[in-house]
């Protein structure tokens, strides 16, 4: 059985991977570096929580297809709950998929579910085993020190973020709404037409 420190460091690694994924996505979209996520440091806790839930609830599933759909259900359920919780606590939406295909109350969407299902398979089959092996190779004293340092950083960042909450952190919600409006209003009409024409041949 993994110790608390090992569980926590797994959570931290997966939170960092989630932050890197979102930061790369928004940086490419905005054509500049974007530090994404709820916190100011390089962690997105919702990804860490989703990954740990996947490991605990779905780690026993061998079939990749079943794992994919189960991952969609688990991660989308978490995303919906966290969206509702943040909006209830701060009276603001931290993401909004309104207008996206297959969205539910703007809190989750089909595209996100497919991405999370894919990540679930990659996590359990590839990423988690490597991560756990790396953590297990660390000595116990170093493990304790790393846990204390990262936990302190996360807690301090969370306190600072909540204390200094302002709307500037939510810029990307508006940007995503603008992006979807552009798609619906014809930004990709030419590309869609080419794809349709290709399949009609």
Tab-separated table of N, CA, C and O in Angstrom, residues 182-183 186-193:
chain	number	residue	atom	x	y	z
A	182	UNK	N	-17.101	32.604	-32.505
A	182	UNK	CA	-16.426	32.712	-33.796
A	182	UNK	C	-16.592	31.439	-34.607
A	182	UNK	O	-16.798	31.480	-35.828
A	183	UNK	N	-16.509	30.292	-33.930
A	183	UNK	CA	-16.704	29.022	-34.633
A	183	UNK	C	-18.114	28.917	-35.189
A	183	UNK	O	-18.320	28.507	-36.334
A	186	UNK	N	-18.924	31.191	-38.324
A	186	UNK	CA	-18.330	30.970	-39.632
A	186	UNK	C	-16.838	30.937	-39.706
A	186	UNK	O	-16.269	30.851	-40.795
A	187	UNK	N	-16.147	31.024	-38.577
A	187	UNK	CA	-14.691	31.013	-38.624
A	187	UNK	C	-14.168	29.735	-39.273
A	187	UNK	O	-13.165	29.743	-39.961
A	188	UNK	N	-14.865	28.616	-39.029
A	188	UNK	CA	-14.405	27.338	-39.563
A	188	UNK	C	-15.327	26.797	-40.657
A	188	UNK	O	-15.275	25.610	-40.971
A	189	UNK	N	-16.177	27.670	-41.208
A	189	UNK	CA	-17.110	27.208	-42.225
A	189	UNK	C	-16.384	26.612	-43.418
A	189	UNK	O	-16.762	25.566	-43.953
A	190	UNK	N	-15.304	27.278	-43.848
A	190	UNK	CA	-14.560	26.785	-45.003
A	190	UNK	C	-13.981	25.411	-44.763
A	190	UNK	O	-14.062	24.529	-45.624
A	191	UNK	N	-13.417	25.206	-43.581
A	191	UNK	CA	-12.836	23.909	-43.240
A	191	UNK	C	-13.916	22.844	-43.179
A	191	UNK	O	-13.738	21.735	-43.696
A	192	UNK	N	-15.041	23.146	-42.544
A	192	UNK	CA	-16.139	22.188	-42.437
A	192	UNK	C	-16.659	21.820	-43.826
A	192	UNK	O	-16.938	20.653	-44.113
A	193	UNK	N	-16.767	22.827	-44.702
A	193	UNK	CA	-17.257	22.572	-46.064
A	193	UNK	C	-16.309	21.639	-46.816
A	193	UNK	O	-16.739	20.722	-47.520
